[in-house]
XYZ file of C-alpha atoms in Angstrom:
779
model
C 61.533 30.128 30.797
C 59.167 31.740 28.282
C 55.495 30.882 28.431
C 54.180 30.287 24.930
C 50.524 30.421 24.018
C 48.938 27.538 22.141
C 48.871 29.660 18.991
C 52.600 30.412 19.267
C 53.277 26.683 19.637
C 51.172 26.096 16.512
C 53.254 28.663 14.608
C 56.460 26.839 15.569
C 54.910 23.501 14.515
C 53.814 24.911 11.142
C 57.285 26.308 10.487
C 58.903 22.994 11.425
C 56.518 21.062 9.169
C 57.180 23.350 6.198
C 60.291 22.857 4.084
C 59.829 26.308 2.578
C 59.427 29.903 3.723
C 56.091 30.938 5.254
C 54.707 34.473 5.129
C 52.883 36.162 7.992
C 49.771 36.301 5.783
C 49.980 32.549 5.168
C 50.284 31.816 8.898
C 47.488 34.281 9.691
C 45.139 32.530 7.267
C 45.960 29.071 8.654
C 45.405 30.194 12.260
C 42.424 32.527 11.669
C 44.105 35.630 13.087
C 45.412 38.904 11.705
C 48.878 39.378 10.240
C 49.588 41.877 13.010
C 48.902 39.166 15.612
C 51.352 36.853 13.814
C 54.069 39.525 13.800
C 53.586 40.041 17.556
C 53.808 36.284 18.138
C 56.940 35.998 15.976
C 58.720 38.512 18.222
C 57.991 36.337 21.288
C 58.986 33.180 19.422
C 62.315 34.708 18.382
C 63.116 35.456 22.019
C 62.157 31.887 22.918
C 64.405 30.437 20.190
C 67.455 32.220 21.573
C 67.486 29.564 24.312
C 68.367 27.066 21.574
C 70.776 29.269 19.617
C 68.361 29.049 16.692
C 67.604 32.003 14.470
C 64.563 32.888 12.423
C 65.637 33.345 8.818
C 63.663 36.176 7.174
C 63.570 37.117 3.497
C 61.320 40.072 2.516
C 60.032 38.521 -0.706
C 59.618 34.982 0.669
C 58.756 35.055 4.384
C 60.257 33.237 7.367
C 61.650 29.841 8.254
C 63.670 28.212 11.034
C 67.375 27.709 10.424
C 68.197 24.717 12.638
C 69.584 21.184 12.713
C 67.162 18.255 13.147
C 68.355 17.599 16.702
C 67.622 21.184 17.738
C 64.167 21.003 16.162
C 63.353 17.821 18.094
C 64.409 19.535 21.318
C 62.155 22.493 20.493
C 59.207 20.152 19.875
C 59.780 18.353 23.171
C 60.055 21.628 25.064
C 57.119 23.483 23.522
C 54.929 20.490 24.310
C 56.229 20.437 27.862
C 53.390 21.102 30.264
C 55.038 24.165 31.823
C 55.566 26.066 28.593
C 52.129 27.383 27.701
C 48.996 28.909 29.155
C 45.745 27.003 29.560
C 43.107 27.623 26.951
C 39.482 28.190 27.897
C 38.472 24.533 27.546
C 41.421 23.264 29.607
C 40.803 25.827 32.340
C 37.187 24.713 32.731
C 38.244 21.055 32.929
C 40.877 21.902 35.555
C 38.286 23.779 37.638
C 35.915 20.801 37.475
C 38.636 18.248 38.303
C 39.825 20.359 41.241
C 36.298 20.312 42.667
C 36.154 16.524 42.179
C 39.481 16.116 43.990
C 38.956 18.381 46.992
C 36.327 18.430 49.714
C 36.320 22.215 49.638
C 37.731 24.726 47.164
C 38.088 28.526 47.338
C 38.152 30.966 44.452
C 41.652 32.031 45.528
C 42.750 28.402 45.238
C 41.359 28.213 41.698
C 43.113 31.485 40.783
C 46.443 30.026 41.910
C 45.933 26.708 40.132
C 44.681 28.200 36.848
C 46.874 31.345 36.944
C 43.788 33.472 36.362
C 42.027 36.495 37.839
C 39.316 36.034 40.457
C 36.536 37.137 38.115
C 37.757 34.596 35.572
C 37.615 31.876 38.247
C 34.049 32.903 39.152
C 33.040 32.798 35.476
C 34.701 29.403 34.980
C 32.809 27.919 37.932
C 29.536 29.325 36.596
C 30.320 27.902 33.155
C 30.969 24.337 34.360
C 28.009 24.229 36.733
C 25.592 23.157 33.980
C 27.956 20.332 33.018
C 28.045 19.223 36.663
C 24.259 19.192 36.798
C 24.154 17.108 33.606
C 26.626 14.699 35.254
C 24.301 14.294 38.263
C 26.380 16.413 40.673
C 25.358 19.483 42.687
C 27.631 22.478 43.266
C 27.365 24.198 46.653
C 28.608 27.694 47.554
C 28.882 28.041 51.322
C 29.763 31.414 52.814
C 32.955 31.239 54.863
C 33.615 27.637 53.762
C 34.009 27.563 49.989
C 32.806 25.466 47.072
C 32.094 21.749 47.160
C 30.261 19.020 45.232
C 27.698 16.469 46.334
C 26.115 13.508 44.584
C 26.233 9.737 44.270
C 29.757 8.333 44.356
C 29.563 6.643 40.981
C 28.767 10.064 39.491
C 32.071 11.387 40.864
C 33.979 8.486 39.310
C 32.350 8.784 35.872
C 32.782 12.577 35.778
C 36.484 12.287 36.688
C 37.013 9.622 34.026
C 35.213 11.616 31.334
C 37.261 14.750 32.000
C 40.618 12.972 32.055
C 39.867 11.172 28.786
C 38.913 14.504 27.187
C 42.417 15.921 27.711
C 45.349 15.841 25.330
C 48.189 13.835 26.911
C 50.415 16.930 26.677
C 47.938 19.221 28.419
C 49.234 21.141 31.464
C 46.017 20.082 33.219
C 47.309 16.517 33.599
C 50.475 17.657 35.385
C 48.409 19.875 37.694
C 46.071 17.001 38.573
C 49.037 14.705 39.222
C 50.357 17.404 41.555
C 47.044 17.624 43.438
C 46.819 13.861 43.816
C 50.571 13.296 44.060
C 50.425 12.058 47.644
C 48.500 8.990 46.470
C 50.585 5.989 45.388
C 49.190 3.254 43.145
C 52.210 0.934 43.355
C 50.792 -1.220 46.159
C 47.491 -1.585 44.316
C 49.267 -2.522 41.052
C 51.369 -5.126 42.862
C 48.219 -6.585 44.430
C 46.467 -6.791 41.054
C 49.488 -8.509 39.515
C 49.627 -11.028 42.336
C 45.960 -12.063 42.391
C 45.345 -12.088 38.607
C 48.720 -13.357 37.397
C 48.151 -11.207 34.281
C 50.263 -8.478 32.728
C 48.887 -4.933 32.579
C 50.312 -1.855 30.871
C 49.263 1.303 32.694
C 49.187 4.552 30.721
C 48.938 8.025 32.290
C 45.134 8.099 32.224
C 44.717 4.648 33.787
C 47.247 5.544 36.473
C 45.264 8.692 37.300
C 42.001 6.740 37.469
C 43.608 4.219 39.822
C 44.986 7.055 41.961
C 41.505 8.557 42.179
C 40.162 5.104 43.111
C 42.663 4.843 45.994
C 42.064 8.469 47.029
C 38.271 8.179 47.241
C 38.556 4.949 49.214
C 40.956 6.632 51.641
C 38.257 9.252 52.290
C 35.733 6.445 52.806
C 33.876 7.679 49.712
C 33.016 4.218 48.440
C 30.669 2.855 45.824
C 27.577 1.119 47.132
C 26.113 -0.024 43.813
C 28.214 -1.746 41.165
C 25.402 -2.192 38.622
C 26.498 0.792 36.472
C 29.751 -1.088 35.771
C 28.645 -4.712 35.338
C 28.505 -4.569 31.552
C 32.211 -3.735 31.367
C 33.496 -6.820 33.064
C 35.430 -9.962 32.430
C 34.246 -12.421 35.090
C 37.631 -14.120 35.438
C 39.359 -10.859 36.314
C 36.500 -9.851 38.617
C 36.758 -13.162 40.487
C 40.516 -12.713 40.958
C 40.207 -9.118 42.177
C 37.787 -10.140 44.924
C 40.867 -11.395 46.804
C 41.889 -7.740 47.321
C 38.959 -7.448 49.751
C 37.378 -4.273 48.440
C 33.613 -3.936 48.627
C 31.864 -5.634 45.707
C 30.949 -2.384 43.914
C 34.547 -1.131 44.228
C 35.859 -4.424 42.848
C 33.566 -4.067 39.843
C 34.795 -0.514 39.227
C 38.459 -1.504 39.596
C 37.863 -4.294 37.072
C 36.440 -1.701 34.680
C 39.563 0.473 34.996
C 42.197 -2.196 34.534
C 40.363 -4.141 31.799
C 41.380 -1.326 29.466
C 45.049 -2.061 30.209
C 45.256 -5.827 29.945
C 48.281 -7.082 28.024
C 48.658 -10.821 27.464
C 51.097 -12.981 25.522
C 49.872 -12.705 21.933
C 49.278 -15.908 19.937
C 52.228 -17.033 17.842
C 50.208 -16.459 14.671
C 49.893 -12.764 15.530
C 52.422 -10.493 13.847
C 55.054 -8.888 16.059
C 54.470 -5.293 17.237
C 51.040 -5.310 15.623
C 49.758 -2.501 17.868
C 52.642 -0.258 16.896
C 52.168 -1.081 13.206
C 48.459 -0.271 13.327
C 49.181 2.986 15.162
C 51.643 3.924 12.424
C 49.128 3.211 9.676
C 46.408 5.272 11.378
C 48.770 8.206 11.880
C 49.912 8.008 8.254
C 46.284 8.166 7.044
C 45.485 11.095 9.362
C 48.680 12.911 8.390
C 47.590 12.868 4.740
C 44.479 14.770 5.731
C 46.074 17.062 8.301
C 49.783 17.341 9.087
C 50.301 16.130 12.657
C 52.821 17.939 14.833
C 54.027 15.470 17.474
C 53.621 12.126 15.704
C 55.941 10.250 18.046
C 53.906 11.018 21.169
C 50.692 10.074 19.376
C 52.307 6.858 18.125
C 53.347 5.851 21.659
C 49.917 6.593 23.143
C 48.038 4.781 20.389
C 50.397 1.795 20.588
C 49.767 1.376 24.325
C 46.023 1.540 23.801
C 46.008 -0.753 20.759
C 48.185 -3.367 22.500
C 45.630 -3.445 25.315
C 42.686 -3.551 22.897
C 44.201 -6.470 20.961
C 44.847 -8.323 24.213
C 41.233 -7.835 25.227
C 40.135 -9.354 21.903
C 42.468 -12.333 22.304
C 41.180 -12.954 25.834
C 37.483 -12.264 25.082
C 37.448 -9.343 27.536
C 34.688 -6.864 26.705
C 34.912 -3.151 27.404
C 32.278 -0.452 27.227
C 32.934 3.211 26.575
C 30.865 5.616 28.711
C 31.429 8.317 26.121
C 30.397 6.259 23.073
C 27.156 8.131 22.418
C 28.727 11.524 23.092
C 31.683 10.753 20.802
C 29.437 9.625 17.954
C 27.324 12.781 18.250
C 29.939 15.433 19.109
C 32.796 14.349 16.778
C 30.896 12.355 14.129
C 33.303 13.019 11.266
C 36.408 11.917 13.184
C 34.522 8.906 14.573
C 33.419 7.863 11.067
C 36.912 8.433 9.683
C 38.405 6.263 12.452
C 35.801 3.566 11.859
C 36.508 3.557 8.114
C 40.254 3.164 8.607
C 39.854 0.528 11.337
C 37.723 -1.606 8.993
C 40.532 -1.803 6.428
C 43.014 -2.569 9.225
C 40.798 -5.363 10.570
C 40.901 -7.210 7.265
C 44.664 -6.904 7.070
C 45.394 -8.158 10.595
C 42.451 -10.473 11.223
C 41.034 -8.366 14.066
C 37.562 -7.122 14.950
C 37.211 -3.896 16.945
C 33.760 -3.183 18.404
C 32.284 0.295 18.408
C 33.405 0.927 22.014
C 37.035 0.275 21.073
C 36.675 2.405 17.929
C 35.309 5.281 20.012
C 38.374 5.169 22.292
C 40.684 5.271 19.268
C 38.623 8.123 17.774
C 39.340 10.186 20.898
C 43.084 9.938 20.232
C 42.571 10.767 16.544
C 40.313 13.726 17.344
C 42.747 15.135 19.905
C 45.640 14.999 17.423
C 43.533 16.481 14.605
C 42.163 19.364 16.658
C 45.604 20.223 18.036
C 46.995 20.342 14.498
C 44.316 22.693 13.108
C 44.801 25.145 15.949
C 42.165 24.026 18.426
C 42.612 27.439 20.088
C 40.307 29.032 17.549
C 40.887 32.809 17.694
C 37.591 34.355 16.525
C 37.369 37.949 15.342
C 34.578 39.711 17.261
C 33.086 43.015 16.118
C 31.703 45.127 18.981
C 28.895 47.553 18.101
C 27.641 49.884 20.838
C 25.208 52.798 20.505
C 25.642 54.005 24.096
C 28.123 56.656 25.303
C 31.889 56.271 25.465
C 31.885 55.186 29.127
C 29.346 52.393 28.535
C 31.126 51.291 25.363
C 34.508 51.038 27.060
C 32.997 49.228 30.048
C 31.409 46.676 27.704
C 34.687 46.172 25.818
C 36.615 45.825 29.087
C 34.237 43.100 30.282
C 34.477 41.279 26.977
C 38.292 41.340 27.107
C 38.239 40.054 30.711
C 35.754 37.248 30.052
C 36.737 36.344 26.485
C 40.550 36.513 26.298
C 40.464 34.014 23.423
C 38.910 36.626 21.077
C 40.249 39.451 18.938
C 37.844 42.336 19.567
C 37.387 45.159 17.066
C 35.536 48.262 18.242
C 33.420 49.598 19.822
C 31.933 51.035 16.633
C 28.717 52.861 15.837
C 26.191 51.201 13.543
C 27.356 53.272 10.573
C 31.031 52.569 11.340
C 30.223 48.850 11.681
C 28.537 48.763 8.268
C 31.556 50.458 6.706
C 33.890 48.029 8.504
C 31.925 45.005 7.253
C 32.180 46.268 3.678
C 35.944 45.809 3.884
C 36.409 43.122 6.539
C 34.818 39.975 7.905
C 33.818 39.138 11.479
C 33.171 35.729 13.008
C 30.765 37.138 15.601
C 29.041 40.492 16.056
C 28.212 41.562 19.616
C 25.923 44.585 19.611
C 23.755 46.596 21.993
C 21.154 47.185 19.286
C 19.934 44.985 16.436
C 20.862 46.246 12.972
C 20.658 44.825 9.455
C 23.624 42.735 8.381
C 24.164 39.586 6.326
C 26.309 38.146 9.150
C 24.380 35.237 10.677
C 26.313 35.270 13.947
C 25.013 38.310 15.786
C 24.183 38.614 19.501
C 22.371 41.545 21.134
C 23.534 42.266 24.707
C 23.111 44.783 27.497
C 26.164 47.058 27.908
C 26.524 45.768 31.502
C 26.909 42.214 30.107
C 25.190 39.700 32.384
C 26.498 36.205 33.202
C 23.766 34.724 30.996
C 24.918 36.867 28.055
C 28.564 35.867 28.596
C 27.494 32.225 28.556
C 25.529 32.818 25.330
C 28.599 34.403 23.711
C 30.827 31.519 24.782
C 28.307 29.045 23.485
C 28.392 30.792 20.088
C 32.198 30.767 20.093
C 32.281 27.035 20.824
C 29.943 26.474 17.894
C 32.214 28.556 15.664
C 35.201 26.480 16.786
C 33.292 23.267 16.050
C 32.280 24.566 12.618
C 35.914 25.444 11.904
C 36.969 21.915 12.882
C 34.338 20.284 10.634
C 35.191 22.484 7.664
C 38.902 21.796 8.061
C 38.343 18.037 8.208
C 36.000 17.832 5.210
C 38.168 20.179 3.126
C 41.226 18.022 3.863
C 39.446 14.662 3.644
C 38.070 15.325 0.155
C 41.610 15.716 -1.217
C 42.200 12.039 -0.457
C 39.178 10.801 -2.398
C 39.879 8.925 -5.629
C 36.275 8.418 -6.720
C 33.471 10.892 -7.372
C 30.209 9.912 -5.720
C 26.794 11.443 -6.373
C 23.712 11.509 -4.143
C 22.101 8.955 -6.468
C 24.860 6.468 -5.554
C 23.867 6.670 -1.889
C 20.209 7.709 -1.569
C 17.262 6.106 -3.379
C 15.067 8.492 -5.380
C 11.982 7.635 -3.316
C 13.843 8.731 -0.177
C 14.295 12.321 -1.353
C 11.635 14.911 -0.506
C 11.324 18.621 -1.295
C 8.804 20.714 0.618
C 7.756 24.341 0.912
C 6.046 23.721 4.264
C 7.443 25.347 7.392
C 8.236 22.823 10.140
C 9.498 22.825 13.703
C 12.879 21.037 13.715
C 11.424 17.972 15.472
C 8.674 17.678 12.855
C 11.273 18.093 10.100
C 13.250 15.089 11.410
C 10.044 13.041 11.574
C 9.137 13.988 7.994
C 12.689 13.271 6.779
C 12.551 9.801 8.341
C 9.120 8.830 6.968
C 10.329 7.243 3.679
C 12.741 5.021 5.627
C 10.018 4.004 8.112
C 7.697 3.212 5.209
C 10.414 1.062 3.586
C 10.960 -0.824 6.842
C 14.582 0.384 7.135
C 14.121 2.149 10.474
C 11.487 2.327 13.217
C 9.671 5.245 14.824
C 11.872 4.711 17.899
C 14.959 5.452 15.756
C 13.445 8.787 14.729
C 12.613 9.605 18.355
C 16.181 8.728 19.373
C 17.554 11.129 16.743
C 15.379 13.894 18.190
C 16.561 13.127 21.737
C 20.173 13.198 20.524
C 19.717 16.764 19.272
C 18.070 17.709 22.577
C 20.930 16.178 24.580
C 23.961 17.230 22.539
C 22.777 20.318 20.683
C 22.975 20.805 16.903
C 26.375 19.117 16.493
C 24.859 17.293 13.558
C 25.004 20.453 11.419
C 28.339 19.429 9.925
C 28.228 21.808 6.954
C 26.428 25.118 6.741
C 22.687 24.676 6.315
C 22.702 20.861 6.366
C 21.912 18.685 9.411
C 23.037 15.039 9.318
C 20.834 13.339 11.915
C 21.533 9.829 13.134
C 21.396 7.568 16.189
C 22.954 4.276 17.328
C 22.800 1.040 15.341
C 20.761 -0.562 18.146
C 18.191 2.233 18.374
C 15.701 0.766 15.901
C 17.417 0.310 12.561
C 17.311 -2.730 10.295
C 19.615 -1.823 7.392
C 21.977 0.839 6.084
C 19.881 3.648 4.621
C 19.705 7.394 3.996
C 17.094 10.009 3.147
C 17.121 13.714 2.249
C 14.556 16.409 3.029
C 15.072 19.770 1.263
C 13.313 22.667 3.012
C 12.474 25.632 0.795
C 11.729 27.538 3.987
C 14.814 27.273 6.258
C 14.162 26.244 9.870
C 15.846 26.854 13.228
C 17.508 23.570 14.150
C 17.743 22.611 17.835
C 16.627 24.242 21.059
C 20.049 25.607 22.047
C 22.963 26.913 19.989
C 20.359 27.147 17.248
C 21.461 26.956 13.609
C 19.482 27.593 10.449
C 19.203 24.661 8.067
C 17.459 24.082 4.745
C 18.246 20.388 4.459
C 17.830 17.371 6.769
C 19.813 14.232 5.934
C 18.876 11.086 7.875
C 21.666 8.517 8.235
C 20.936 4.944 9.251
C 24.127 2.914 9.751
C 23.408 -0.659 10.780
C 26.685 -2.171 9.612
C 30.052 -1.045 10.889
C 31.472 -0.603 7.391
C 28.807 1.945 6.348
C 30.461 5.250 5.294
C 27.394 7.174 4.133
C 27.879 9.966 6.682
C 31.383 10.753 5.416
C 30.350 10.491 1.763
C 27.244 12.662 2.115
C 29.059 15.286 4.209
C 31.732 15.360 1.491
C 29.104 15.976 -1.223
C 27.054 18.593 0.655
C 30.222 20.443 1.674
C 30.581 21.503 -1.948
C 29.332 25.068 -2.047
C 27.798 24.626 -5.487
C 25.563 21.934 -3.963
C 24.610 24.075 -0.967
C 23.786 26.890 -3.366
C 21.589 24.529 -5.375
C 19.612 23.787 -2.180
C 18.609 27.480 -2.140
C 17.237 27.324 -5.695
C 13.447 28.008 -5.550
C 12.715 25.517 -8.348
C 15.047 22.722 -7.205
C 13.939 19.236 -8.304
C 14.508 15.704 -6.999
C 16.530 14.947 -10.147
C 18.893 17.837 -9.388
C 19.384 16.580 -5.835
C 20.182 13.091 -7.116
C 22.810 14.493 -9.495
C 24.650 16.423 -6.756
C 28.177 15.076 -6.546
C 31.524 15.599 -4.885
C 33.522 16.622 -7.951
C 36.375 18.945 -7.117
C 35.208 21.454 -9.707
C 38.592 22.468 -11.108
C 36.765 23.834 -14.149
C 34.987 26.479 -12.069
C 35.681 29.943 -13.386
C 33.921 31.615 -10.462
C 33.322 30.200 -6.991
C 29.678 30.311 -5.892
C 30.583 32.459 -2.852
C 31.899 35.033 -5.305
C 28.572 35.705 -7.024
C 25.627 37.956 -6.176
C 22.536 39.171 -8.047
C 20.542 42.408 -8.027
C 23.048 44.376 -5.940
C 22.119 47.992 -5.107
C 24.980 50.397 -5.965
C 24.861 54.200 -6.045
C 27.717 54.730 -8.546
C 30.593 52.992 -10.370
C 32.909 53.161 -7.344
C 30.247 51.507 -5.197
C 29.904 48.773 -7.863
C 33.655 48.033 -7.834
C 33.633 47.889 -4.035
C 30.650 45.515 -4.061
C 32.214 43.051 -6.509
C 35.659 43.322 -4.882
C 34.356 42.809 -1.351
C 33.117 39.337 -2.305
C 36.811 38.377 -2.592
C 37.785 40.364 0.514
C 35.266 38.442 2.633
C 36.686 35.072 1.580
C 40.262 36.230 2.167
C 41.342 35.981 -1.483
C 42.340 39.640 -1.642
C 43.012 42.454 0.804
C 40.873 45.585 0.653
C 43.811 47.590 -0.707
C 43.344 45.798 -4.051
C 39.786 47.216 -4.274
C 41.104 50.758 -3.800
C 43.779 50.145 -6.456
C 41.109 49.097 -8.967
C 39.128 52.268 -8.255
C 42.222 54.484 -8.488
C 43.154 52.900 -11.824
C 39.810 53.995 -13.302
C 40.286 57.508 -11.888
C 43.760 57.678 -13.437
C 43.072 56.081 -16.832
C 39.353 56.502 -17.374
C 36.629 53.849 -17.831
C 38.875 51.451 -19.757
C 37.393 48.518 -17.774
C 33.997 48.844 -19.514
C 34.884 46.354 -22.233
C 31.507 46.015 -23.956
C 27.967 47.396 -23.618
C 26.682 46.768 -20.101
C 29.820 44.974 -18.851
C 32.806 46.126 -16.735
C 35.840 44.037 -15.787
C 37.413 45.580 -12.671
C 41.040 44.526 -12.246
C 44.588 45.603 -11.450
C 47.997 44.101 -12.094
C 49.253 41.247 -9.812
C 50.357 42.687 -6.466
C 50.916 41.852 -2.788
C 47.247 42.460 -1.912
C 46.189 39.376 -3.940
C 46.402 36.175 -1.881
C 44.707 33.778 -4.319
C 43.909 34.022 -8.022
C 40.125 34.441 -8.137
C 37.159 36.010 -9.922
C 33.878 37.477 -8.655
C 30.725 38.597 -10.467
C 27.666 40.675 -9.621
C 24.594 41.895 -11.458
C 23.174 45.296 -10.525
C 19.615 46.067 -9.529
C 19.923 49.414 -11.326
C 22.652 50.050 -13.960
C 25.367 52.633 -13.159
C 27.351 55.054 -15.330
C 31.146 54.722 -15.680
C 31.498 57.587 -18.187
C 31.993 55.142 -21.062
C 30.416 54.878 -24.491
C 29.355 51.376 -23.366
C 27.301 52.717 -20.413
C 25.152 51.924 -18.539
C 26.730 48.897 -16.851
C 24.619 46.196 -15.189
C 27.156 43.321 -14.938
C 30.478 43.808 -13.101
C 33.280 41.273 -12.783
C 36.406 41.473 -10.624
C 39.635 39.730 -11.691
C 42.491 39.227 -9.185
C 45.644 37.276 -10.074
C 48.835 36.430 -8.223
C 50.947 36.402 -11.417
C 50.794 37.528 -15.048
C 50.417 34.051 -16.562
C 47.218 33.272 -14.643
C 46.066 36.835 -15.434
C 46.326 36.168 -19.184
C 44.764 32.692 -18.907
C 41.702 33.932 -17.012
C 41.236 36.897 -19.341
C 41.193 34.481 -22.259
C 38.503 32.304 -20.644
C 36.372 35.330 -19.775
C 36.666 36.804 -23.277
C 35.631 33.515 -24.884
C 32.424 33.417 -22.832
C 31.551 37.089 -23.291
C 31.882 36.894 -27.063
C 29.223 34.179 -27.211
C 26.037 35.728 -28.623
C 23.446 36.548 -25.948
C 25.739 35.487 -23.097
C 25.861 38.852 -21.326
C 22.083 39.251 -21.572
C 21.613 35.863 -19.914
C 23.832 36.935 -17.014
C 21.920 40.196 -16.562
C 18.551 38.385 -16.467
C 19.541 36.012 -13.618
C 17.148 36.164 -10.668
C 19.179 34.106 -8.173
C 22.812 33.146 -7.455
C 22.284 29.581 -8.617
C 21.387 30.702 -12.144
C 24.337 33.085 -12.216
C 26.734 30.399 -10.984
C 25.489 27.860 -13.538
C 25.734 30.205 -16.521
C 29.199 31.580 -15.747
C 30.617 28.091 -15.177
C 28.861 26.212 -17.985
C-alpha cells in the first residue's frame, strides 16, 4: 500500500472537487508549493491510482483531471482518509508523543521512533518541543538515565491534558488509531452497561468519548485516581451524578465520569421537535462552510457533527449544562472560525427554537475549524531561504540540520548574501534563515548559529506555526468576504469618538490600555476587561493579529463588559505586539462582545483585510474621517492593486527599472520571472517603443504562459533613467501583464484614458507615498 503525504491527499481532493482540468501551476498556488513539487507528487499519485484502475487524464494546454466513475472516486476518498495511508504531520507527531507519555508509565526514545515512524533525533526534538506545553498543563517531564521518560503531576492534570489533545485531533488522524492501539486492552463495554443500568438514559458514544472513557478505566486500573472533584463540579447534572454514585467509584471519579458522559446524552426528543434535527443542522452548517471553502469529506463531517448536535440538543431538552475546558483557548486561537460558527448558530437557533450556549458553540467550532484547516491544506509547506556566510562545510551542515528538523519546509540554498538578494529580486520566501543579518524587505527573518541550537530550532518552528496561522486567517477572510451581500464601513460599527490616531510610541500593553480608554470612559467596558485582554495576549501569544499589521484584541463576555462596543487606535509608529512570536502592528482594534449575536469581529476583520485599507493606515496624514470611511467594498474598479505600487525606487538603468516594476507582480505570484525577461528582450529587439510619452514607459509583452493573472503594477523612480527614446528621461514605469488579448486591449484603453488627462502623469511622479500613488491611479 502506498503511503501518501497530506499534501498528496489534498491534491487528490482538489482534483475530485474540480469538474475541470487543473494545471500544476494552479495546484502549486493553492497548496503554496512549487510546480516541481506538484509534478513529483503527481507521479506518486499516479502509481497510487493504479490500485483502482483509474488513470490521470493529461492535456498539455489544459492540465490534469481524474477519469473515474463516482463509485471509484468514493472508494479513493475513503482510502486516502484511511489512517494507514499517510504520514503524520509535525502537529500530529507532537500530539502523539504527548499522548504516549500520558498513557505509559515510562517511554523510551526508541519506542517513540517506532510509534511515530521517525528518526531518533526527530523524537528527541519532538519531546523537547512538547515539554513547554506539558509545563503549561501543570505536568513535569522527567528524563531518567537507564529508565526512560515519564510524567508526574496531579491526576486531574493528566485527565484534562489527555482530553484536550484528543479533541484537537481530526477524526481521520492516524494518531487516533495509534492511541486506540496503545489502549486497546482496555474495554469500556462493562462501564457503558453499568451507566445504562443505573441512569436508565440513552447515550451515544462517539470515538472521542469512547477514548476518554477508556482512559478513565485505564487510570483507575493503575490506581491513579482523582482525589478532588472540584475542577469538574461546574459541568454536572445532579440527577446523573446521583445515579452514577451507584457505580461505587470515589466521589471525584464519579464527578469526572459525569463530565465525560454528559456530552453524549441522548434522550427522546419532544414531539414538537422536528425529526432528525441534529442531522439537518449539521447539513446546514456544512453547506455554509462549503460556500466559503470546499470541504473534502463532507459525509464524515456530517456524521460527526450529527452525533454531537444530537447530544447537545438532548442536553438542552434535559437542562444538562456542559462546560468546555478549551473555551477560552478556542476563542483566542481560532477567533474567526469561532465567530463564524457563532454567527451561523444564531440563525439556526431562530429556525429551530434552540439556544446553544458559548460552551456548546465552542465544541461545534472545533469541528468546523478542523474541516476548514484540512481543506486549505493545513500542512502548510513554507518556502525557506537559507543564507550562510560561512564555508561550504558549515553551510551544508546547517542545511542538513534544517532538513532533519524541519521536513515540512522547502529549503532553498545555502546562498551568499549577494546571491540571496538576487534570488529575492525574482522569487519570494516565506522565511529567511541566515547566519548574518542583512537588509531585506522580508519581515520574517531569523539569524542563527550555523550549529543550530535547540532554542533556535524552536524559534524557527514557532515562526512557521505563525506563518501557518496567518495563511489560515487569510484564506478564511478571503473566502468569507465573497459571501457578503452588504458593504459595511467602519462608521457603521465604531463610533467616531472611539477612534484615536497617535504618533506616540507605546509598549504593546500600553497600546491596548490606550485603545480601550474611550470604551472605559463611555462605561462600555471596565479596567478589568482591558487587563484580561492583556493577559490573553500573554497566555496565547499574538493570535489576535488576524490580518497583517492589525491586532483585534478581545476577552470574554463575563470579563468586565456591559455592552457591545468597538474602538480603533491607529499607531503612526508601528509597535512590536506580544512578548513571544512578536508581530509588528500599526493598529489596535478593541472588540467588546456582550451579546452572542454580535459579529463585529468578523465585520471589522473583513474591512481591515482589504489591502487598500491597510495601506491607508500607513499614510502619515491619516485622519479620523478617513478611518471612518474605510469599507469592505470588493474594489472591482481597481486598476492597480495596492501591493503592486511603489514610490521613489532606486534603479541604475532601464533594465533595472523593468525588473523592479515586474518583480512586484512576481512576488504576488501573478507572473513568473520569465515574463520580466521577455519584456526586457522585447525592448532590446525592437527599441524603446514602450516609452509612450515624456517620462512614462509601459513595459509589457504579449499574453503567454508566464502570466498567471491579468494584472498591472506601477512604480515611480527616485532618479529618472534613459531608455534611448526621444521621450527620455523616464520617471514613471508601469507593467502590464494579461492572460489573453481581450483583457490586454481593455486594460490598455483604461490606462490610455488616464494618461491623456492633463497633468495626470505629473501627479503620479510627485507622489511621496504608496497611498497617494494608489489613490491617484485608481481614482
